[in-house]
Coordinates of C-alpha atoms and ligand atoms in Angstrom, one line a residue:
X1 CA -108.7 132.9 -109.4
X2 CA -110.8 130.1 -109.7
X3 CA -110.0 126.7 -111.3
X4 CA -112.4 124.7 -113.1
X5 CA -112.1 121.0 -113.1
X6 CA -113.5 119.0 -116.0
X7 CA -112.9 115.4 -114.8
X8 CA -114.4 113.8 -111.7
X9 CA -111.3 111.5 -111.0
X10 CA -108.2 113.5 -111.4
X11 CA -105.2 114.0 -109.2
X12 CA -106.9 117.2 -107.8
X13 CA -106.8 116.7 -104.0
X14 CA -109.5 117.0 -101.6
X15 CA -107.4 118.9 -99.2
X16 CA -108.1 121.9 -96.8
X17 CA -110.6 122.1 -94.0
X18 CA -111.6 119.3 -91.8
X19 CA -110.6 118.6 -88.2
X20 CA -107.7 120.4 -86.6
X21 CA -104.4 118.9 -87.4
X22 CA -102.6 116.1 -85.5
X23 CA -99.1 116.5 -84.5
X24 CA -96.9 115.3 -87.4
X25 CA -95.9 111.6 -86.9
X26 CA -92.7 110.7 -85.2
X27 CA -89.7 110.8 -87.3
X28 CA -87.7 108.1 -86.0
X29 CA -84.7 108.7 -87.9
X30 CA -83.5 110.7 -90.9
X31 CA -82.0 114.2 -91.6
X32 CA -83.3 116.2 -88.7
X33 CA -86.4 118.1 -89.3
X34 CA -86.5 121.9 -89.6
X35 CA -88.4 123.8 -86.8
X36 CA -91.9 125.2 -87.8
X37 CA -91.6 128.9 -86.7
X38 CA -95.4 129.4 -86.7
X39 CA -97.4 128.1 -83.7
X40 CA -100.6 128.4 -85.8
X41 CA -101.6 124.6 -86.5
X42 CA -102.5 125.3 -90.1
X43 CA -99.5 127.5 -90.9
X44 CA -96.0 126.3 -91.4
X45 CA -93.1 128.5 -91.6
X46 CA -89.5 127.5 -92.3
X47 CA -86.2 129.4 -92.7
X48 CA -83.7 128.1 -95.1
X49 CA -80.3 129.5 -95.7
X50 CA -77.9 128.1 -98.4
X51 CA -74.3 128.7 -97.6
X52 CA -70.7 127.2 -97.9
X53 CA -69.7 124.9 -95.1
X54 CA -66.4 123.2 -94.7
X55 CA -66.9 119.5 -93.6
X56 CA -64.9 116.4 -92.8
X57 CA -68.0 114.5 -94.1
X58 CA -66.4 112.2 -96.6
X59 CA -62.9 111.5 -95.3
X60 CA -59.8 112.7 -93.8
X61 CA -59.5 115.8 -96.1
X62 CA -62.1 118.5 -95.5
X63 CA -64.3 119.4 -98.5
X64 CA -66.0 122.6 -99.0
X65 CA -69.8 121.6 -99.6
X66 CA -72.9 123.9 -99.8
X67 CA -75.7 123.2 -97.4
X68 CA -79.3 124.4 -96.3
X69 CA -79.0 125.3 -92.7
X70 CA -75.5 124.0 -92.2
X71 CA -77.0 120.4 -92.7
X72 CA -76.3 117.5 -95.2
X73 CA -78.8 116.6 -96.6
X74 CA -80.8 119.8 -95.9
X75 CA -83.3 119.7 -93.1
X76 CA -86.4 117.5 -93.5
X77 CA -89.4 119.7 -94.1
X78 CA -92.7 118.5 -92.9
X79 CA -96.3 119.9 -93.5
X80 CA -99.8 118.6 -93.8
X81 CA -101.9 118.7 -96.8
X82 CA -103.6 122.0 -97.0
X83 CA -101.3 123.8 -94.7
X84 CA -100.1 127.4 -95.6
X85 CA -96.4 126.9 -96.0
X86 CA -93.9 129.8 -96.1
X87 CA -90.2 129.5 -96.5
X88 CA -88.0 132.3 -96.1
X89 CA -85.0 131.6 -98.2
X90 CA -81.6 133.3 -97.9
X91 CA -78.9 132.7 -100.6
X92 CA -75.3 133.1 -98.8
X93 CA -73.6 131.1 -101.7
X94 CA -71.2 132.7 -104.0
X95 CA -73.6 132.2 -106.9
X96 CA -77.3 132.7 -107.8
X97 CA -79.7 129.9 -107.0
X98 CA -83.3 128.8 -106.7
X99 CA -85.3 126.1 -104.8
X100 CA -87.5 123.7 -106.7
X101 CA -90.1 121.6 -104.7
X102 CA -89.7 118.3 -106.7
X103 CA -93.1 116.7 -107.2
X104 CA -95.2 119.3 -105.2
X105 CA -98.0 120.4 -107.5
X106 CA -98.2 123.9 -106.5
X107 CA -98.3 127.0 -108.8
X108 CA -95.6 127.6 -111.3
X109 CA -94.7 130.9 -109.7
X110 CA -93.4 129.1 -106.8
X111 CA -91.8 126.2 -108.7
X112 CA -88.2 127.7 -108.4
X113 CA -87.2 127.4 -112.0
X114 CA -85.3 130.2 -113.8
X115 CA -87.7 130.6 -116.7
X116 CA -90.2 131.9 -114.3
X117 CA -88.4 133.1 -111.2
X118 CA -85.6 135.4 -111.3
X119 CA -82.7 133.4 -109.6
X120 CA -82.0 134.6 -106.1
X121 CA -78.5 136.4 -106.2
X122 CA -75.9 136.0 -103.4
X123 CA -76.8 137.9 -100.2
X124 CA -80.5 138.1 -101.4
X125 CA -83.7 136.5 -100.1
X126 CA -86.9 135.1 -101.6
X127 CA -90.1 134.0 -99.8
X128 CA -91.8 130.8 -101.2
X129 CA -95.4 130.4 -100.3
X130 CA -97.7 127.4 -101.3
X131 CA -100.1 124.9 -99.9
X132 CA -99.2 121.4 -100.6
X133 CA -102.2 119.8 -102.4
X134 CA -101.6 116.1 -101.5
X135 CA -99.6 114.0 -99.1
X136 CA -96.5 112.3 -100.1
X137 CA -92.7 112.1 -100.1
X138 CA -91.1 114.9 -102.0
X139 CA -87.9 116.7 -102.1
X140 CA -86.3 120.0 -102.7
X141 CA -83.2 121.2 -104.6
X142 CA -81.7 124.2 -106.8
X143 CA -82.8 124.5 -110.4
X144 CA -79.9 126.6 -111.3
X145 CA -76.5 124.9 -112.3
X146 CA -78.1 122.0 -110.6
X147 CA -75.5 119.5 -111.6
X148 CA -73.0 121.3 -109.2
X149 CA -75.3 122.7 -106.6
X150 CA -77.1 119.6 -105.8
X151 CA -74.0 117.4 -105.9
X152 CA -72.5 120.1 -103.5
X153 CA -75.1 119.1 -100.9
X154 CA -78.0 121.3 -101.7
X155 CA -80.9 118.8 -101.5
X156 CA -83.5 117.7 -98.7
X157 CA -86.6 115.7 -98.2
X158 CA -90.1 117.4 -98.1
X159 CA -92.8 115.1 -96.4
X160 CA -96.4 116.1 -96.8
X161 CA -98.7 114.2 -94.2
X162 CA -102.3 113.5 -94.8
X163 CA -104.6 115.1 -92.2
X164 CA -105.0 111.7 -90.6
X165 CA -102.5 108.7 -90.4
X166 CA -102.6 105.3 -88.9
X167 CA -101.7 105.7 -85.2
X168 CA -98.3 104.8 -83.9
X169 CA -96.6 104.2 -87.2
X170 CA -93.0 105.7 -86.9
X171 CA -91.4 107.2 -90.0
X172 CA -87.9 107.1 -91.3
X173 CA -86.4 109.2 -94.1
X174 CA -83.6 107.9 -96.2
X175 CA -82.0 110.3 -98.5
X176 CA -79.8 108.1 -100.8
X177 CA -77.0 109.8 -102.9
X178 CA -73.6 109.0 -104.3
X179 CA -70.9 111.7 -104.5
X180 CA -67.7 111.7 -106.7
X181 CA -64.7 111.8 -104.4
X182 CA -60.9 112.0 -104.9
X183 CA -58.7 109.3 -103.5
X184 CA -58.2 111.4 -100.4
X185 CA -62.0 111.6 -99.8
X186 CA -62.3 115.2 -100.9
X187 CA -65.0 116.2 -103.3
X188 CA -63.8 115.7 -107.0
X189 CA -63.5 118.8 -109.1
X190 CA -66.4 119.8 -111.2
X191 CA -65.6 119.1 -114.9
X192 CA -68.7 119.1 -116.8
X193 CA -67.6 121.7 -119.3
X194 CA -64.3 120.0 -120.2
X195 CA -64.8 116.3 -119.8
X196 CA -66.3 113.7 -122.0
X197 CA -67.3 111.1 -119.4
X198 CA -69.2 113.4 -117.3
X199 CA -70.9 114.8 -120.4
X200 CA -72.0 111.5 -121.4
X201 CA -73.0 109.7 -118.2
X202 CA -73.4 112.6 -115.7
X203 CA -71.5 112.8 -112.5
X204 CA -71.2 109.4 -111.3
X205 CA -70.4 108.9 -107.8
X206 CA -67.7 106.8 -106.3
X207 CA -69.3 106.8 -102.7
X208 CA -72.8 106.0 -101.8
X209 CA -74.3 107.9 -98.9
X210 CA -77.5 107.6 -96.9
X211 CA -78.6 110.7 -95.2
X212 CA -75.2 112.1 -96.0
X213 CA -73.2 109.6 -94.3
X214 CA -71.4 106.3 -94.8
X215 CA -73.0 104.7 -91.8
X216 CA -76.0 106.8 -90.7
X217 CA -77.1 106.4 -87.2
X218 CA -80.6 104.8 -86.8
X219 CA -82.7 105.0 -83.8
X220 CA -84.3 101.8 -82.6
X221 CA -87.8 100.8 -83.8
X222 CA -90.7 100.7 -81.5
X223 CA -91.5 97.2 -81.0
X224 CA -95.2 96.8 -81.7
X225 CA -96.0 98.7 -85.0
X226 CA -94.8 98.6 -88.5
X227 CA -92.8 101.6 -89.8
X228 CA -93.1 103.9 -93.1
X229 CA -89.7 104.2 -94.6
X230 CA -89.5 107.1 -97.2
X231 CA -86.7 106.8 -99.6
X232 CA -85.6 109.6 -101.9
X233 CA -82.9 109.3 -104.6
X234 CA -81.2 112.7 -104.8
X235 CA -78.2 111.3 -106.9
X236 CA -76.9 113.3 -109.9
X237 CA -76.8 110.4 -112.4
X238 CA -77.2 107.0 -110.8
X239 CA -80.4 105.0 -110.4
X240 CA -80.5 103.2 -107.0
X241 CA -81.5 99.8 -106.1
X242 CA -83.1 99.9 -102.6
X243 CA -83.7 96.7 -100.7
X244 CA -85.3 96.0 -97.4
X245 CA -83.1 93.2 -95.7
X246 CA -84.0 91.2 -92.6
X247 CA -87.7 92.0 -92.3
X248 CA -90.9 92.0 -94.1
X249 CA -91.6 94.9 -96.5
X250 CA -94.3 96.0 -99.0
X251 CA -94.3 99.2 -101.1
X252 CA -97.1 101.5 -100.1
X253 CA -96.3 104.7 -102.0
X254 CA -94.4 106.1 -105.0
X255 CA -93.8 109.6 -106.2
X256 CA -97.4 110.7 -106.2
X257 CA -98.5 109.2 -103.0
X258 CA -100.1 105.9 -101.6
X259 CA -100.8 103.1 -104.1
X260 CA -104.3 101.9 -104.5
X261 CA -103.1 98.5 -103.2
X262 CA -99.7 97.9 -101.5
X263 CA -97.3 95.8 -103.5
X264 CA -95.3 92.8 -101.9
X265 CA -92.0 94.0 -103.0
X266 CA -88.9 94.6 -100.9
X267 CA -86.7 95.8 -103.8
X268 CA -87.2 98.8 -106.0
X269 CA -85.1 100.5 -108.8
X270 CA -85.3 104.2 -108.0
X271 CA -84.6 106.5 -110.7
X272 CA -82.8 109.8 -110.0
X273 CA -85.3 111.9 -108.5
X274 CA -87.8 109.1 -107.7
X275 CA -89.3 108.0 -104.3
X276 CA -90.6 104.9 -102.8
X277 CA -92.2 104.4 -99.5
X278 CA -91.9 101.1 -97.9
X279 CA -94.0 99.8 -94.9
X280 CA -91.6 97.6 -92.9
X281 CA -92.2 94.9 -90.2
X282 CA -89.4 93.5 -87.9
X283 CA -88.7 89.8 -87.5
X284 CA -87.4 88.6 -84.1
X285 CA -83.8 87.6 -84.5
X286 CA -83.1 89.3 -87.8
X287 CA -80.9 92.4 -88.4
X288 CA -83.0 94.9 -90.3
X289 CA -81.6 97.3 -92.8
X290 CA -82.2 99.3 -96.0
X291 CA -79.4 98.2 -98.4
X292 CA -78.5 100.8 -101.3
X293 CA -76.5 99.7 -104.3
X294 CA -76.3 101.2 -107.7
X295 CA -79.4 100.4 -109.7
X296 CA -80.4 99.5 -113.3
X297 CA -78.5 101.7 -115.9
X298 CA -76.4 103.2 -113.3
X299 CA -72.7 103.5 -114.7
X300 CA -70.7 103.5 -111.5
X301 CA -70.5 100.6 -109.2
X302 CA -69.6 102.0 -105.7
X303 CA -69.8 99.4 -103.0
X304 CA -73.1 98.7 -101.2
X305 CA -74.2 100.6 -98.2
X306 CA -76.6 99.3 -95.7
X307 CA -78.3 101.5 -93.0
X308 CA -79.0 99.0 -90.2
X309 CA -82.1 99.6 -88.1
X310 CA -82.1 98.2 -84.6
X311 CA -85.2 96.2 -84.4
X312 CA -85.4 93.0 -82.2
X313 CA -88.9 92.1 -81.9
X314 CA -91.5 90.6 -84.5
X315 CA -94.2 93.1 -85.6
X316 CA -97.5 91.3 -85.9
X317 CA -99.4 93.3 -88.5
X318 CA -99.5 95.7 -91.3
X319 CA -101.1 99.1 -90.7
X320 CA -104.3 100.3 -92.6
X321 CA -103.8 102.8 -95.0
X322 CA -106.4 105.3 -96.4
X323 CA -108.1 104.6 -99.7
X324 CA -106.1 105.9 -102.6
X325 CA -108.0 105.0 -105.8
X326 CA -105.7 105.2 -108.8
X327 CA -106.4 107.6 -111.7
X328 CA -108.0 105.7 -114.5
X329 CA -106.5 105.7 -117.9
X330 CA -109.0 107.0 -120.5
X331 CA -108.6 107.5 -124.1
X332 CA -106.5 110.5 -124.8
X333 CA -107.8 113.7 -126.2
X334 CA -104.4 115.2 -126.8
X335 CA -100.9 113.9 -127.4
X336 CA -97.4 114.9 -126.7
X337 CA -94.3 113.3 -128.2
X338 CA -90.8 113.9 -126.6
X339 CA -87.8 112.5 -128.4
X340 CA -84.6 112.4 -126.4
X341 CA -81.6 112.7 -128.5
X342 CA -77.9 113.7 -128.4
X343 CA -75.7 115.9 -130.4
X344 CA -71.9 116.8 -130.7
X345 CA -69.3 114.6 -129.2
X346 CA -65.9 114.4 -127.6
X347 CA -65.8 117.2 -125.1
X348 CA -68.8 118.9 -126.7
X349 CA -71.6 116.3 -126.1
X350 CA -75.0 117.9 -125.9
X351 CA -78.4 116.6 -125.4
X352 CA -81.8 117.4 -127.0
X353 CA -85.5 117.2 -126.7
X354 CA -87.3 117.0 -130.1
X355 CA -83.9 118.0 -131.6
X356 CA -83.5 121.2 -129.6
X357 CA -81.3 122.1 -126.6
X358 CA -82.7 124.1 -123.8
X359 CA -82.7 127.6 -124.9
X360 CA -83.5 126.8 -128.4
X361 CA -86.8 125.2 -127.5
X362 CA -90.2 126.4 -128.1
X363 CA -92.5 125.9 -125.1
X364 CA -95.2 123.3 -126.0
X365 CA -98.9 124.3 -125.6
X366 CA -101.4 121.9 -124.2
X367 CA -104.8 122.1 -122.7
X368 CA -105.4 121.3 -118.9
X369 CA -107.9 118.9 -117.6
X370 CA -107.8 116.9 -120.6
X371 CA -106.8 113.0 -120.9
X372 CA -103.2 113.2 -122.3
X373 CA -101.0 110.7 -123.7
X374 CA -97.2 111.4 -123.5
X375 CA -94.8 109.3 -125.6
X376 CA -91.2 109.7 -124.5
X377 CA -88.8 108.0 -126.9
X378 CA -85.0 107.6 -126.5
X379 CA -82.9 108.0 -129.7
X380 CA -79.6 108.6 -127.8
X381 CA -78.9 105.0 -126.8
X382 CA -78.6 106.4 -123.2
X383 CA -80.9 106.2 -120.2
X384 CA -82.8 109.2 -119.0
X385 CA -84.8 109.5 -115.9
X386 CA -87.6 111.8 -117.3
X387 CA -89.2 114.1 -114.9
X388 CA -92.2 116.5 -115.5
X389 CA -92.8 119.3 -113.1
X390 CA -96.4 120.2 -111.8
X391 CA -98.2 117.1 -112.7
X392 CA -98.4 113.3 -111.9
X393 CA -98.7 110.6 -114.8
X394 CA -99.2 106.7 -114.8
X395 CA -96.9 104.5 -116.8
X396 CA -99.2 102.9 -119.4
X397 CA -96.7 100.9 -121.5
X398 CA -92.8 100.2 -122.2
X399 CA -91.9 99.6 -125.7
X400 CA -95.6 99.0 -126.5
X401 CA -96.1 96.4 -123.7
X402 CA -98.7 97.4 -121.3
X403 CA -97.5 97.7 -117.5
X404 CA -99.7 96.8 -114.7
X405 CA -98.4 99.7 -112.8
X406 CA -101.2 102.0 -111.3
X407 CA -98.9 104.3 -109.2
X408 CA -98.6 108.0 -109.9
X409 CA -95.2 109.3 -110.8
X410 CA -93.5 112.5 -111.5
X411 CA -90.2 110.7 -112.6
X412 CA -89.8 107.6 -114.7
X413 CA -86.8 105.8 -116.2
X414 CA -86.6 105.7 -119.9
X415 CA -84.0 103.1 -120.9
X416 CA -81.6 103.3 -123.8
X417 CA -83.7 103.2 -127.0
X418 CA -86.8 102.6 -125.0
X419 CA -90.3 104.1 -125.7
X420 CA -92.6 104.7 -122.5
X421 CA -96.2 105.8 -122.9
X422 CA -97.4 107.9 -120.0
X423 CA -101.0 109.1 -119.2
X424 CA -101.9 112.3 -117.3
X425 CA -104.9 114.5 -116.9
X426 CA -102.6 117.8 -116.7
X427 CA -104.8 119.2 -114.0
X428 CA -102.4 121.8 -112.8
X429 CA -102.3 124.6 -115.4
X430 CA -99.0 126.6 -115.8
X431 CA -95.6 126.6 -117.4
X432 CA -93.9 123.5 -116.4
X433 CA -90.4 122.1 -117.2
X434 CA -89.9 118.5 -118.6
X435 CA -86.4 117.2 -118.6
X436 CA -83.9 114.4 -117.9
X437 CA -83.0 114.3 -114.2
X438 CA -79.4 113.1 -115.1
X439 CA -78.3 116.8 -114.0
X440 CA -75.4 116.8 -116.5
X441 CA -77.8 115.9 -119.3
X442 CA -80.2 118.6 -118.2
X443 CA -77.4 121.2 -117.9
X444 CA -76.2 120.4 -121.4
X445 CA -79.6 120.8 -123.1
X446 CA -82.0 118.0 -122.2
X447 CA -84.9 120.2 -120.9
X448 CA -88.0 121.5 -122.4
X449 CA -91.2 123.3 -121.3
X450 CA -95.0 122.7 -121.5
X451 CA -97.5 125.4 -121.2
X452 CA -100.6 123.9 -119.7
X453 CA -103.5 126.1 -120.5
X454 CA -106.6 126.4 -118.2
X455 CA -110.0 125.7 -119.6
X456 CA -112.2 128.6 -120.3
X457 CA -113.6 130.0 -117.1
X458 CA -116.1 132.7 -116.5
Ligands
C2O501 CU1 -86.0 117.5 -109.4 CU2 -86.7 119.9 -112.6 O1 -86.2 118.8 -111.0
CU502 CU1 -80.5 112.0 -119.6

């Protein structure tokens, strides 16, 4: 099938072809990467098995968690733009599941959502195949009973590298999370169906984790170059404030990849599902760390966790990153309005989009490759990290005030009673979910679908 592109400047990538690929950059620290089982330089094959694992992970009392390949978080998956990626997935869990590739703009058939894909039943397998269209920091997680499956440990980072990268820049992955634990350190019961607090705020953690641990081991930095730190918020309900301490930092990328211009910022409030990449330089005599605390609109206040990175020497300069022109906001030719609301109460709190819960919703038709304004309004007086599958957008305004934010996102924080205006070119046709990423809200109704129809083709 051939896709026709109407816009010159859209999020459509310039992938494929080109010189033979370089080896992936050095992953200095982070969840161990999965092995690529195919020696062909343009093909990447991974094996993922979801299963039950008993760990001492959180404290004295063992917890039964769910993992990909026995790892918490799941293995970091790495590929290059345009690679043919194949993931052989086996479900050894006691219940059906899928894998959704959060932020990867692939075809909807491989998006891992139950409206399209029959969930993979216990003992069964499914093969995901796609070609990542652009570089960036993404992640993967189930899209079935996600409020429980993700919290039990099913989540991992997915890094898509460009064909060429600045030389010698080490990379680290920080998967930040919070888990709700009992006093003895075991994983708390799942009470979404019976309990008002979780229905209202989501499953708020009592303990912050970085890469699945309280005190993740960090390899020392190489002395001469800067590093790229890729941070992913996989929490069920908590935005995370992430701060680089003790060095120099700038923000070089968000959900949709590199920024047009790096921002001099060492702190970011990361919505659930969101990503930020910092470029970091060491300063002699300073202790460098990524500090994680509950962010804006987070309900719980677990204590701060800092992942210390041994780095004793001053780094002299920033790396040079490839040009990444921002998509221009042009006048919209179609509009989409999404209103987030709530219904019920007590132990029957539900959440709605345009007045309907998931299941009662009607998929919303839109045209592909057309400048589109999306207005997302909260009428529930609660925060909602809004996530759109299959597309990127820019954040144009908040409560009518223009932002100067040029980054591409797939997830944005909508504050209580706030209105955000987004711009997108919807250049990836398909059937796409749009939902709140507080997984309890999503599970209790706050999801809908867009059907993005391709232009006429002949
Ligand atoms: Cu990260 Cu619809 O999900
Ligand atoms: Cu929500």
